[in-house]
PDB file of C-alpha atoms and ligand atoms in Angstrom:
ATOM      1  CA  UNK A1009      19.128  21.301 -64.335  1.00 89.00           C
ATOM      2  CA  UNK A1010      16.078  19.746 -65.770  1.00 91.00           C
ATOM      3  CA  UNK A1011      12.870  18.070 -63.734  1.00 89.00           C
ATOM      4  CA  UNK A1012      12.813  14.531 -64.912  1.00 88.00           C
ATOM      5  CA  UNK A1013       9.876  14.114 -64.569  1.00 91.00           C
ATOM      6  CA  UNK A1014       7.852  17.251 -66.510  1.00 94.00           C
ATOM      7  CA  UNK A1015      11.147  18.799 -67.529  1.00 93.00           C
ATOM      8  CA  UNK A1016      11.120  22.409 -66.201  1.00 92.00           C
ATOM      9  CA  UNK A1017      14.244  24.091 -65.686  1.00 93.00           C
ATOM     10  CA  UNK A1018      14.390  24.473 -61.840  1.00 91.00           C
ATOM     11  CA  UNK A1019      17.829  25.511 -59.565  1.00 89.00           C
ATOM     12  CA  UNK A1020      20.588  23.257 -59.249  1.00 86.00           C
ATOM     13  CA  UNK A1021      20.177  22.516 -55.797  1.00 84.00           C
ATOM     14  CA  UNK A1022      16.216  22.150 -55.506  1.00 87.00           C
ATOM     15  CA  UNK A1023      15.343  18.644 -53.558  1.00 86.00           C
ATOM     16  CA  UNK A1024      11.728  19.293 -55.021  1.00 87.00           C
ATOM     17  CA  UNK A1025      10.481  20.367 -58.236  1.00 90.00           C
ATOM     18  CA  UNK A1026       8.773  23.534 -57.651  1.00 91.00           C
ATOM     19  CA  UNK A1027       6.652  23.098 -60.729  1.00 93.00           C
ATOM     20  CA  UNK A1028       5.204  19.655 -60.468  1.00 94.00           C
ATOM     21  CA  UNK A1029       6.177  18.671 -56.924  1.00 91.00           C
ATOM     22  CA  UNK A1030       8.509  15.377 -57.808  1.00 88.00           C
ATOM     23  CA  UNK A1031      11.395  14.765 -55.693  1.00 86.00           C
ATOM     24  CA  UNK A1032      14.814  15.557 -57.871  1.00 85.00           C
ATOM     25  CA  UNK A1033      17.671  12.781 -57.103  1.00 77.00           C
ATOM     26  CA  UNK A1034      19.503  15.907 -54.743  1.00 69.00           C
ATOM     27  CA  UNK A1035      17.403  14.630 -52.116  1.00 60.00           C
ATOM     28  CA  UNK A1036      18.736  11.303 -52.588  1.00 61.00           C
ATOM     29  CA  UNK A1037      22.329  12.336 -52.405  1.00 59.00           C
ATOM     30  CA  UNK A1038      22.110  14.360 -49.560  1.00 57.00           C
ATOM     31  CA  UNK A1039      20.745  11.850 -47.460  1.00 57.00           C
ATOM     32  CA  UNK A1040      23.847   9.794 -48.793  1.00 58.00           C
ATOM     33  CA  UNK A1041      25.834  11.952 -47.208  1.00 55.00           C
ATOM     34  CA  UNK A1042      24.288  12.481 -44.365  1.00 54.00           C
ATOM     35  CA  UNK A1043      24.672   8.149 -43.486  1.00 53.00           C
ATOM     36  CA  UNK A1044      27.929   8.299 -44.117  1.00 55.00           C
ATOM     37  CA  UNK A1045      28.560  10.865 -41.154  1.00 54.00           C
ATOM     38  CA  UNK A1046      26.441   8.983 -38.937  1.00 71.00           C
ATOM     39  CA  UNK A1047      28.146   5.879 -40.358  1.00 85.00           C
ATOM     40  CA  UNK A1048      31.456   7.594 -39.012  1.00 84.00           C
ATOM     41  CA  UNK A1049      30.303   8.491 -35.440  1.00 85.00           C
ATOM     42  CA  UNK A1050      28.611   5.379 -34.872  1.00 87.00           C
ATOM     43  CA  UNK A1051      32.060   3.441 -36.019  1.00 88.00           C
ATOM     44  CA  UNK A1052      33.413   5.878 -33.984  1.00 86.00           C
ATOM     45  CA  UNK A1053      31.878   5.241 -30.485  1.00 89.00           C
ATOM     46  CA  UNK A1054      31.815   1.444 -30.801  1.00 90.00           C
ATOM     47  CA  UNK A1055      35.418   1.386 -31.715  1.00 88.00           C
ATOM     48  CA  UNK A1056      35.757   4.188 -28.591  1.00 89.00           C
ATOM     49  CA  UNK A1057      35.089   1.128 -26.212  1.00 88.00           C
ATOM     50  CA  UNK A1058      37.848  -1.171 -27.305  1.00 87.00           C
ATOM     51  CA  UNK A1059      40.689   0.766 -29.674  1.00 90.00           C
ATOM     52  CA  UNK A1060      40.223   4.456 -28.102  1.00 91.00           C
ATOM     53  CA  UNK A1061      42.565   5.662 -31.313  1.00 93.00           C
ATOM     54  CA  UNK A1062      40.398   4.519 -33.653  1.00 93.00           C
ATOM     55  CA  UNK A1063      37.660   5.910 -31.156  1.00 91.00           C
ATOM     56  CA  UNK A1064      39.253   9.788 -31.663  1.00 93.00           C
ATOM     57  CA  UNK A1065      39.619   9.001 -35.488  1.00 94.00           C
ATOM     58  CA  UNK A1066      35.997   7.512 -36.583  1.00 91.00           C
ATOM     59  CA  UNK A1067      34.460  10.245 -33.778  1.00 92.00           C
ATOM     60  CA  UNK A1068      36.827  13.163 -35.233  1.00 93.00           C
ATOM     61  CA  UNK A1069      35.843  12.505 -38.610  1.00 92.00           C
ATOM     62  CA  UNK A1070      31.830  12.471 -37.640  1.00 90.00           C
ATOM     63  CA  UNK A1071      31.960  15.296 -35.343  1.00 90.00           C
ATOM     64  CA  UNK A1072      33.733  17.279 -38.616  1.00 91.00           C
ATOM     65  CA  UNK A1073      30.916  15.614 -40.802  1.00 87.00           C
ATOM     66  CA  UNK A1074      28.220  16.312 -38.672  1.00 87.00           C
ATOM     67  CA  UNK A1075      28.915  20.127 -38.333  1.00 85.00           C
ATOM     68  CA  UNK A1076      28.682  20.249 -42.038  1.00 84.00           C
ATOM     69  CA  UNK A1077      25.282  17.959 -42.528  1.00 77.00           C
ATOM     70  CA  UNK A1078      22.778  19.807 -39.569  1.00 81.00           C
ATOM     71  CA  UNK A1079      24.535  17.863 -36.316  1.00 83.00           C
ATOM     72  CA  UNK A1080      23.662  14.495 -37.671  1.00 81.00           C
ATOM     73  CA  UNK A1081      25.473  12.356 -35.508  1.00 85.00           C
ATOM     74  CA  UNK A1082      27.176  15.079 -33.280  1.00 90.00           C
ATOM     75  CA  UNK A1083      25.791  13.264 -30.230  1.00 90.00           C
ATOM     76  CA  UNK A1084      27.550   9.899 -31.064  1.00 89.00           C
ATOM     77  CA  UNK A1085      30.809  11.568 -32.127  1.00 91.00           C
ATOM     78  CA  UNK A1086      31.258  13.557 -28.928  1.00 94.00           C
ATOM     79  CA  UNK A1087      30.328  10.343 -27.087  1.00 93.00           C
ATOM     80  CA  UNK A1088      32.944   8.723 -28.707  1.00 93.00           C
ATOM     81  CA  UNK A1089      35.834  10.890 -28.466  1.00 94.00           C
ATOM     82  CA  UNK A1090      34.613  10.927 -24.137  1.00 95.00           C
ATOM     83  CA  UNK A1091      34.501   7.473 -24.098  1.00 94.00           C
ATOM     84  CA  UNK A1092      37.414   6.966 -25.997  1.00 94.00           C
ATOM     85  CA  UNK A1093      39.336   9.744 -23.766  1.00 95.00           C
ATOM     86  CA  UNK A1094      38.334   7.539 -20.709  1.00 94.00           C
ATOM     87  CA  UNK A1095      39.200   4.098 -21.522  1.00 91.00           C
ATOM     88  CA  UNK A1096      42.409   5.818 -22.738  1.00 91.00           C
ATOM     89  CA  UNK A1097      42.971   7.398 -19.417  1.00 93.00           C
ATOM     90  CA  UNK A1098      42.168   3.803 -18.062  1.00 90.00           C
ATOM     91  CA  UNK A1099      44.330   1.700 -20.204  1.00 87.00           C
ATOM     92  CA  UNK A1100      46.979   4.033 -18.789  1.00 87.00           C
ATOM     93  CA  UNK A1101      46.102   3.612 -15.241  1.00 88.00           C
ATOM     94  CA  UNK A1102      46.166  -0.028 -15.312  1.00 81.00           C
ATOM     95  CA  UNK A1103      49.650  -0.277 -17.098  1.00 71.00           C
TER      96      UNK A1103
HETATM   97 ZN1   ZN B1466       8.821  18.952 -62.332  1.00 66.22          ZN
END
């Protein structure tokens, strides 16, 4: 691609123009991505507290996110799926 801003051809996947220093919008979209498997594990380990499935699910889908995008949100995914684990265990025990 093309720097937008003094329109050098640098790699596809540069976050930073090498040639005049301006941020290119890959920066923009990784950090995108990045929320949205936070976003998971955080939905994740508040749902762990009151619907354990949907606990496992949301904290399933982050942990798998967060391997992919530098652990972001690891910690809150595998606190999710434990918490979600023991208030399942729970619900059992008190049926
Ligand atoms: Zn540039």
């Amino acid at each position: 691609m093309f720097c937008k801003n003094c329109g050098q051809q640098i790699d596809d996947q540069a976050v930073i123009c090498p040639h005049c220093g301006v941020a290119t919008g890959n920066m923009q979209m990784q950090n995108r991505v990045q929320a949205q498997g936070n976003g998971m594990a955080i939905a994740g380990f508040v749902c762990s507290f009151f619907m354990p499935i949907l606990g496992w699910v949301f904290g399933g889908i982050g942990l798998s996110r967060a391997s992919k995008r530098n652990g972001k949100g690891k910690g809150f995914s595998i606190a999710a799926l434990t918490i979600a684990t023991v208030n399942f265990i729970l619900g059992l025990a008190l049926l």
